[in-house]
PDB file of C-alpha atoms in Angstrom:
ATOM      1  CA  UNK W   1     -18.918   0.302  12.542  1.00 79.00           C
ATOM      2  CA  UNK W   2     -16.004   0.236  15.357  1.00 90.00           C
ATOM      3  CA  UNK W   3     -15.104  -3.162  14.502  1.00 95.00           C
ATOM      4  CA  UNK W   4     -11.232  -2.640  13.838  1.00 96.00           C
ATOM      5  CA  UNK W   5     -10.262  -4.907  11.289  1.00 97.00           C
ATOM      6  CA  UNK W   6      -7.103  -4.554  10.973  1.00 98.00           C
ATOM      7  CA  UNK W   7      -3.452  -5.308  13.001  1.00 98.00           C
ATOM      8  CA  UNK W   8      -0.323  -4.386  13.306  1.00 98.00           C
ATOM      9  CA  UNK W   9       2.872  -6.046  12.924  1.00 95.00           C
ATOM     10  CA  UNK W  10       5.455  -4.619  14.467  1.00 94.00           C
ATOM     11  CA  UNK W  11       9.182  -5.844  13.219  1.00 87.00           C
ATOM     12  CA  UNK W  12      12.165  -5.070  14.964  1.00 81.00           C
ATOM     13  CA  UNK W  13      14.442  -8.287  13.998  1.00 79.00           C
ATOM     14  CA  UNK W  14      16.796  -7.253  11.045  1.00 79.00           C
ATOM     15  CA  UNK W  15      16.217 -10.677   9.095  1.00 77.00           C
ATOM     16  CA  UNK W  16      12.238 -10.247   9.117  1.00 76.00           C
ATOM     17  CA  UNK W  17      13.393  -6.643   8.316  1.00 77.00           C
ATOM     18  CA  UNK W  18      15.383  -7.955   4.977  1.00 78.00           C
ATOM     19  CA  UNK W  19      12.644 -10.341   3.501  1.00 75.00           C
ATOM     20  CA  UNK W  20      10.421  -7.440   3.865  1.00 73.00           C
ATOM     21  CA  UNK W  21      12.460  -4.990   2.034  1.00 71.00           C
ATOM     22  CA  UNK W  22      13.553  -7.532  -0.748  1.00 70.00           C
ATOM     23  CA  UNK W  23      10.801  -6.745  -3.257  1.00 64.00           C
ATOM     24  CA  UNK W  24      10.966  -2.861  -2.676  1.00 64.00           C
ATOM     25  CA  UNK W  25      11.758  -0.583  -5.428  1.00 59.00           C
ATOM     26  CA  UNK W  26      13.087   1.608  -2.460  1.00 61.00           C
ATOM     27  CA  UNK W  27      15.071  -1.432  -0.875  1.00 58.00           C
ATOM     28  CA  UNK W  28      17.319   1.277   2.012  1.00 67.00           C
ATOM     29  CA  UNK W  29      14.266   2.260   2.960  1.00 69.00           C
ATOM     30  CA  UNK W  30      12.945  -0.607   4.474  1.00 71.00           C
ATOM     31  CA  UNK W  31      15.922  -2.203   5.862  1.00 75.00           C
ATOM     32  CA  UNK W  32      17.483   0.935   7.268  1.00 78.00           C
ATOM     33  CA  UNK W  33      14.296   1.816   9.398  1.00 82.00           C
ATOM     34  CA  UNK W  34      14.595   1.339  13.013  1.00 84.00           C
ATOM     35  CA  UNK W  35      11.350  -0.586  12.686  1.00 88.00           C
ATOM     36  CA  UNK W  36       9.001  -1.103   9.909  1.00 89.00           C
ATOM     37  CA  UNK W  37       4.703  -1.573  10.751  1.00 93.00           C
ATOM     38  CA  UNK W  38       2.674  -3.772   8.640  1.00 94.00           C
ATOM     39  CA  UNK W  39      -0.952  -2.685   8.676  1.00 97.00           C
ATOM     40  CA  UNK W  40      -3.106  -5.586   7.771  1.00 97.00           C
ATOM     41  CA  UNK W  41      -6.904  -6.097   6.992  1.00 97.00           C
ATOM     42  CA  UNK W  42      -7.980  -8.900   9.766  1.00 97.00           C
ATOM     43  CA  UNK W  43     -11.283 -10.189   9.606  1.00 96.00           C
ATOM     44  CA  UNK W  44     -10.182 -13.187  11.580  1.00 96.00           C
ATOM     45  CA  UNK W  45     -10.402 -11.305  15.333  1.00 96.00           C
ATOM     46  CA  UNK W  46     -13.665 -10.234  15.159  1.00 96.00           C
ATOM     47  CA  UNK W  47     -14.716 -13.635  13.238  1.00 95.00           C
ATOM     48  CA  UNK W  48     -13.441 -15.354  16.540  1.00 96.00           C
ATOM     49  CA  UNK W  49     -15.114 -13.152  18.812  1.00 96.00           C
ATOM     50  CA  UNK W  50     -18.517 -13.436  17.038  1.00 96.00           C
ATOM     51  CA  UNK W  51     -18.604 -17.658  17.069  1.00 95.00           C
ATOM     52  CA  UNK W  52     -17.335 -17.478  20.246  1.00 96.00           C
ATOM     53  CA  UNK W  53     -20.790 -15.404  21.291  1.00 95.00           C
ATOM     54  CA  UNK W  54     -22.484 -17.734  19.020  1.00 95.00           C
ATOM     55  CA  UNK W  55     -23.355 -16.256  16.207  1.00 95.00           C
ATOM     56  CA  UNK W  56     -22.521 -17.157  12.651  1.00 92.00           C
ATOM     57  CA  UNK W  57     -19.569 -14.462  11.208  1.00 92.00           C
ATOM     58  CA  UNK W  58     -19.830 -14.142   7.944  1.00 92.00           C
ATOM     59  CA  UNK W  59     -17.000 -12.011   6.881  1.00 92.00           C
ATOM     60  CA  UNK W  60     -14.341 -14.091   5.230  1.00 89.00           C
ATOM     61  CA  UNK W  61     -15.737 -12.192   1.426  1.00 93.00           C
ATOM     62  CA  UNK W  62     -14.304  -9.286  -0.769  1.00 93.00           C
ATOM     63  CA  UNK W  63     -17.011  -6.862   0.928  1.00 94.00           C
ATOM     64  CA  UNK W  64     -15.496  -7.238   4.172  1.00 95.00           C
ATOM     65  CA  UNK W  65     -12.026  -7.174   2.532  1.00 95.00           C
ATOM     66  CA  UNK W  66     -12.930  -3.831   1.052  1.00 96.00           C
ATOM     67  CA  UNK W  67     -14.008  -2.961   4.818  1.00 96.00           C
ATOM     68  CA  UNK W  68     -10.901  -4.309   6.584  1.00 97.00           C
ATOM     69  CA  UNK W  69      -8.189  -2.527   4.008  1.00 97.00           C
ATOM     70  CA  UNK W  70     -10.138   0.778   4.425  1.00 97.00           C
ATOM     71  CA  UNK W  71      -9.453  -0.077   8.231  1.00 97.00           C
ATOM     72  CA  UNK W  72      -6.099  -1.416   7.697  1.00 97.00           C
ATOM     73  CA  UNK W  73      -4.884   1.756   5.607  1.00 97.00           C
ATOM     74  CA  UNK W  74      -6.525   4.644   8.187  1.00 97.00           C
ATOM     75  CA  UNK W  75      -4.552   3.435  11.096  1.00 97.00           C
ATOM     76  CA  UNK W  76      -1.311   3.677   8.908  1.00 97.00           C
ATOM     77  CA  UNK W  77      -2.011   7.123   7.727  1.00 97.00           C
ATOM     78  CA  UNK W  78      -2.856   8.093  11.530  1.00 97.00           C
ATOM     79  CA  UNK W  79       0.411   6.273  12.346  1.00 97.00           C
ATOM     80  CA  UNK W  80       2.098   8.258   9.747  1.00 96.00           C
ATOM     81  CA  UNK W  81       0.898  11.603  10.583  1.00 97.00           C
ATOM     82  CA  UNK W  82       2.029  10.477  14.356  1.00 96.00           C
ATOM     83  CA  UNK W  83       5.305   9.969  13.920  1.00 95.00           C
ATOM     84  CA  UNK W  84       5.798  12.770  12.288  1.00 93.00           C
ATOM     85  CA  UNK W  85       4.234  15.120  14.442  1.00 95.00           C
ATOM     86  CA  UNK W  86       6.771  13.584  16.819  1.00 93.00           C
ATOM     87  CA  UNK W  87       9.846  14.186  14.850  1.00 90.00           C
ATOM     88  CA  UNK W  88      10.697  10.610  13.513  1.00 92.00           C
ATOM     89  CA  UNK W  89      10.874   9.615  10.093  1.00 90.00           C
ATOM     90  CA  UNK W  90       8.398   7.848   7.889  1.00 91.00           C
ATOM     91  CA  UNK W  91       8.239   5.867   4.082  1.00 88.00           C
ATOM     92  CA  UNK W  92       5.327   3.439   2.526  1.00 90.00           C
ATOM     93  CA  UNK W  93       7.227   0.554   1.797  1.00 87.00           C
ATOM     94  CA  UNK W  94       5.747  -0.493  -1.478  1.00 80.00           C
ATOM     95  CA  UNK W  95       6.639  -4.364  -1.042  1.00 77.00           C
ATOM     96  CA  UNK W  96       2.963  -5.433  -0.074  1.00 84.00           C
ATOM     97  CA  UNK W  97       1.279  -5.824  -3.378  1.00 84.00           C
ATOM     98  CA  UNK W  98       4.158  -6.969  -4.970  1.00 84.00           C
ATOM     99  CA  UNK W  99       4.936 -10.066  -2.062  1.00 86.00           C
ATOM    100  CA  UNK W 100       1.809 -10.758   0.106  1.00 92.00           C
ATOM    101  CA  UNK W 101       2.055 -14.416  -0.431  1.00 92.00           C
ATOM    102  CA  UNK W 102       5.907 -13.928   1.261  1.00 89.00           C
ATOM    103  CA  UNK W 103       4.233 -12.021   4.569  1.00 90.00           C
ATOM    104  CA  UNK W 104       1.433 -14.117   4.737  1.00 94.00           C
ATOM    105  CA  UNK W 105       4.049 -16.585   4.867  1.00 92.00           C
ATOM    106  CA  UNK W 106       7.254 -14.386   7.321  1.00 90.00           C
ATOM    107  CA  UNK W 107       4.337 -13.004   9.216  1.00 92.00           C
ATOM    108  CA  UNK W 108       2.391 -16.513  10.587  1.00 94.00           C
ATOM    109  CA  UNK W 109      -0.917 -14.727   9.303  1.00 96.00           C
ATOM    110  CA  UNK W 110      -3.848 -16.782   9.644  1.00 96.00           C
ATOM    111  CA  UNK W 111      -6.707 -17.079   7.072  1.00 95.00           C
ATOM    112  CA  UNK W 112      -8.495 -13.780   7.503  1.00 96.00           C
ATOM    113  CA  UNK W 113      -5.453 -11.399   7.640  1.00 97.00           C
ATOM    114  CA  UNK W 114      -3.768 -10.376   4.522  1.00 97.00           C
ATOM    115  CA  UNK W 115      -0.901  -7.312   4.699  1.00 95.00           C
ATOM    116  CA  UNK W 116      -1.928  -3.807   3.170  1.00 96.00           C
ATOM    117  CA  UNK W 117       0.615  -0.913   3.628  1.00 94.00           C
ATOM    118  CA  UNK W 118       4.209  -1.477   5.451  1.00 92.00           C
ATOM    119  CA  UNK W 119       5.688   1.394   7.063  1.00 92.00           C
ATOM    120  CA  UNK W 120       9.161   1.988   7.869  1.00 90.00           C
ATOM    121  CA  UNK W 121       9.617   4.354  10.845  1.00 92.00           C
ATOM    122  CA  UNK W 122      13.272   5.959  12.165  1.00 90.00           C
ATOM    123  CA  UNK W 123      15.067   9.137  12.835  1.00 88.00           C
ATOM    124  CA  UNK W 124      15.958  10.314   9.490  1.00 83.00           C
ATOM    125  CA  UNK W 125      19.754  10.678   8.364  1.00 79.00           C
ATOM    126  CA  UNK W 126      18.996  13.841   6.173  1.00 79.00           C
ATOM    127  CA  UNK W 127      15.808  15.693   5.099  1.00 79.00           C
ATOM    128  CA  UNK W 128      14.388  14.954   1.277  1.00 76.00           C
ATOM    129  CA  UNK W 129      12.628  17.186  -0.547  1.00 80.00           C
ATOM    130  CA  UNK W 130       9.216  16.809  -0.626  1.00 81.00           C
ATOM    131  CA  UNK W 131       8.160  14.744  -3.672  1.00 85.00           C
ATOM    132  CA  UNK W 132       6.192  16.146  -6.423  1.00 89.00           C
ATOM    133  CA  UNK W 133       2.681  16.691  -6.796  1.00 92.00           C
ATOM    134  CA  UNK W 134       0.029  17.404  -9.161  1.00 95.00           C
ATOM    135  CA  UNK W 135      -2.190  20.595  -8.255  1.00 95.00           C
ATOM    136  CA  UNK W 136      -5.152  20.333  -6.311  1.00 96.00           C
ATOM    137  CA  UNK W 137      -7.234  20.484  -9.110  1.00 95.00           C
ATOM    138  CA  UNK W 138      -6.227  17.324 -10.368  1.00 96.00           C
ATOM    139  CA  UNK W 139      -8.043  15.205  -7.148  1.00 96.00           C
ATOM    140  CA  UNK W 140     -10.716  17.779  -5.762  1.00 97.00           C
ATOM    141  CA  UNK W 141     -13.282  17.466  -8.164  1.00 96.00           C
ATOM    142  CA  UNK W 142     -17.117  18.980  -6.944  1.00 96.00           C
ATOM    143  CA  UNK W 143     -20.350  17.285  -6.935  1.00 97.00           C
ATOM    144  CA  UNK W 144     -18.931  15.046 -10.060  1.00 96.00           C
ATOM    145  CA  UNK W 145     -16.177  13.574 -11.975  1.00 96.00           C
ATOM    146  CA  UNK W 146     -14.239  15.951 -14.143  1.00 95.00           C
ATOM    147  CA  UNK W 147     -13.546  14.006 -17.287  1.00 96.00           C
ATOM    148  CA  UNK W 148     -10.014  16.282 -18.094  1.00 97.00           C
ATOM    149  CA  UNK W 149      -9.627  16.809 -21.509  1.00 97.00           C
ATOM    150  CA  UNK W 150      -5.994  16.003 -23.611  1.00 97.00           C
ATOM    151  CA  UNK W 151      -5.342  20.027 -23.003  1.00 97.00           C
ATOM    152  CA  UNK W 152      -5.970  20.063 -19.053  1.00 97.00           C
ATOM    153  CA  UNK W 153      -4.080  17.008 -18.464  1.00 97.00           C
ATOM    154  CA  UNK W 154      -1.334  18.817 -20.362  1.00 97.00           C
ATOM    155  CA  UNK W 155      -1.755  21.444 -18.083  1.00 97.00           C
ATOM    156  CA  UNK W 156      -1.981  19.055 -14.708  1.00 97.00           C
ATOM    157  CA  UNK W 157       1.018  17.363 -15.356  1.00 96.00           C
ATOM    158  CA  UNK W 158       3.017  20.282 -17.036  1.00 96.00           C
ATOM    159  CA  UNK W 159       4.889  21.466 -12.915  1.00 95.00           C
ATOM    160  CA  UNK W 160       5.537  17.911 -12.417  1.00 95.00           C
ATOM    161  CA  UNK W 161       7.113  16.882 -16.060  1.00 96.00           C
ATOM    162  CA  UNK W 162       9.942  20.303 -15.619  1.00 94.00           C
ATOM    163  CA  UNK W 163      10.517  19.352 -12.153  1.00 94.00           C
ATOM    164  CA  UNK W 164      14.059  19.248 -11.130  1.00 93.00           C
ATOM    165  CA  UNK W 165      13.254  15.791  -9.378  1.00 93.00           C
ATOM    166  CA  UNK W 166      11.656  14.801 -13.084  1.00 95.00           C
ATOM    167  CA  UNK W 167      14.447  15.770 -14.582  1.00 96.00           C
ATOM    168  CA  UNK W 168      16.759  13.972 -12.387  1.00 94.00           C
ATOM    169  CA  UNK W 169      14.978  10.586 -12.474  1.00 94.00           C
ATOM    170  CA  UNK W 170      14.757  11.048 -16.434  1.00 96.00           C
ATOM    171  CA  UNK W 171      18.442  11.286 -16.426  1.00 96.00           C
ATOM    172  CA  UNK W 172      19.010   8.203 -13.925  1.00 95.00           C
ATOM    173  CA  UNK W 173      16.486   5.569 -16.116  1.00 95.00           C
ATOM    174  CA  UNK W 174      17.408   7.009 -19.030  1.00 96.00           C
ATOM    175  CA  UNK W 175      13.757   7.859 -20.278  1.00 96.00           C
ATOM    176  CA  UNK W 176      12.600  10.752 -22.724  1.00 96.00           C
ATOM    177  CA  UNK W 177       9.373  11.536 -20.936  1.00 96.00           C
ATOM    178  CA  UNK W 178       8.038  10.731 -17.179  1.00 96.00           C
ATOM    179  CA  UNK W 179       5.379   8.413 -18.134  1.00 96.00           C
ATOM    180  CA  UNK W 180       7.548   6.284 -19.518  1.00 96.00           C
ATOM    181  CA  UNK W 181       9.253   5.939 -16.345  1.00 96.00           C
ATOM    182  CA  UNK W 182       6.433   4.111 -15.010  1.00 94.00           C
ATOM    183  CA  UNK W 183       5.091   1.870 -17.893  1.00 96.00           C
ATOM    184  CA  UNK W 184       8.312   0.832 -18.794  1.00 96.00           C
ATOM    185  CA  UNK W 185      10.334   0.545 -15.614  1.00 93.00           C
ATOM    186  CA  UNK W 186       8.825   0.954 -12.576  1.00 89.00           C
ATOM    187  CA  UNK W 187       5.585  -0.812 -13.573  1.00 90.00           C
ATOM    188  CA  UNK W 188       6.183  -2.158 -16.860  1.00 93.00           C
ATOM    189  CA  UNK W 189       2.842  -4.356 -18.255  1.00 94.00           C
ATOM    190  CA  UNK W 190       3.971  -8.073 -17.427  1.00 94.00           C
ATOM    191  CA  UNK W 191       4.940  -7.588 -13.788  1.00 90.00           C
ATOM    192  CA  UNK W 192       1.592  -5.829 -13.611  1.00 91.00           C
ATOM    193  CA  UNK W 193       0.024  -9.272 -14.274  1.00 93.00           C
ATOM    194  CA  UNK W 194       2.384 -11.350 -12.763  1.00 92.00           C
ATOM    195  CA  UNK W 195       1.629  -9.614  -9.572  1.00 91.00           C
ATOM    196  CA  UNK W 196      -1.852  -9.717  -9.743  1.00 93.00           C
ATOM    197  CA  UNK W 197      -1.931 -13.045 -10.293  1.00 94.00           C
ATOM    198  CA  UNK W 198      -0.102 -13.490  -7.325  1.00 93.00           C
ATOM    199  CA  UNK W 199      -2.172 -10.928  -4.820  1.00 94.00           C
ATOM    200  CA  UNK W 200      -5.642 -13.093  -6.060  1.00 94.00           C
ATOM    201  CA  UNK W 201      -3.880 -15.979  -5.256  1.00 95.00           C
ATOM    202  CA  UNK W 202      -3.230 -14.782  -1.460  1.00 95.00           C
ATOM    203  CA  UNK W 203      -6.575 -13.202  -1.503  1.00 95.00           C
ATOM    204  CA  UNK W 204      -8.009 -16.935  -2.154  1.00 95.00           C
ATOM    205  CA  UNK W 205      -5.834 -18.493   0.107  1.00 94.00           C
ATOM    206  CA  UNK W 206      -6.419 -15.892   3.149  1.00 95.00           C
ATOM    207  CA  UNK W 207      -9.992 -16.740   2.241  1.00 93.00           C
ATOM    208  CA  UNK W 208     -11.626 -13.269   0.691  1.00 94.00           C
ATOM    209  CA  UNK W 209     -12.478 -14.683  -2.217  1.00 91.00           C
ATOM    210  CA  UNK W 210     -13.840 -17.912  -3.915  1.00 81.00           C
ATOM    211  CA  UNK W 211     -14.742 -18.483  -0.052  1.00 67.00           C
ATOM    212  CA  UNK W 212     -16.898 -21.437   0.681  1.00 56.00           C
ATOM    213  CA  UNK W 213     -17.714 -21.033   4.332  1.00 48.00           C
TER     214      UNK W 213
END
């Protein structure tokens, strides 16, 4: 515990700010911002610091991975939840999945550091709605998994399919239901793979796994 694996990259300069946002589905987003934080799982600190007293770090693995993202993606909620207490403006930048190898490469990070969450900060031009949500009975689920049934995830998803903001992006992709939205155009099957095959590639190359120490 207290180990604080993770770092923050803060990016001010507008061309950093432009490679970032060129995989995002919500490009304005992350170009816009005043600055954008990338949050990412770093082993490679505390690595240092433990040879350098030495002892024998073993933490270049997917365990410690698992350990540093949980790290990594706490300190961007808090940072979140900050700047919004303080009036500013936040979005999740989705670009990090789909372009790790690029920050890896943008960002100088060294074997033990891979990106997990990018968040673009500013004073907002206009206030959104909030987006939609399922019910709380969809995620609280007490003292085990509730396998829904066909009828209850009906029921779950019935607010969120009549939603004006449902309706709205069913008009703009030109889709007959709201799942579809996502299989087919936000996260159709073959860019699923395409980026996976890319993330285990950083994950090999920053060293988490297939690591022989």
């Amino acid at each position: 515990g207290n180990m604080q694996l993770y770092s923050i990259i803060v990016t001010i300069d507008s061309r950093v700010r432009h490679e970032l946002a060129a995989d995002s589905v919500d490009e304005s987003a992350a170009e816009e911002a005043a600055v954008l934080l990338v949050f990412c799982a770093d082993v490679s600190r505390f690595s240092k610091w433990c040879a350098q007293r030495d002892t024998q770090p073993e933490y270049q693995n997917l365990m410690w991975y698992a350990h540093a993202t949980a790290d990594a993606l706490r300190a961007a909620e808090n940072a979140a939840v900050q700047a919004e207490a303080h009036g500013l403006g936040i979005c999740f930048v989705d670009t990090v999945l789909r372009s790790a190898d690029r920050l890896v490469e943008l960002l100088s990070l060294p074997r033990g550091v891979v990106p997990t969450a990018v968040l673009a900060v500013g004073y907002p031009a206009e206030q959104p709605p909030v987006s939609d949500r399922l019910p709380m009975e969809a995620v609280v689920h007490y003292d085990r998994y509730n396998q829904f049934t066909s009828a209850e995830i009906d029921e779950l998803w019935a607010e969120r399919e009549t939603s004006e903001q449902t309706l709205a992006l069913l008009e703009h992709y030109g889709a007959d239901n709201l799942a579809r939205i996502f299989t087919d155009f936000r996260y159709p099957a073959d860019d699923n793979m395409q980026y996976t095959k890319r993330y285990l590639a950083t994950l090999r190359a920053q060293g988490f796994i297939d690591n022989e120490q």
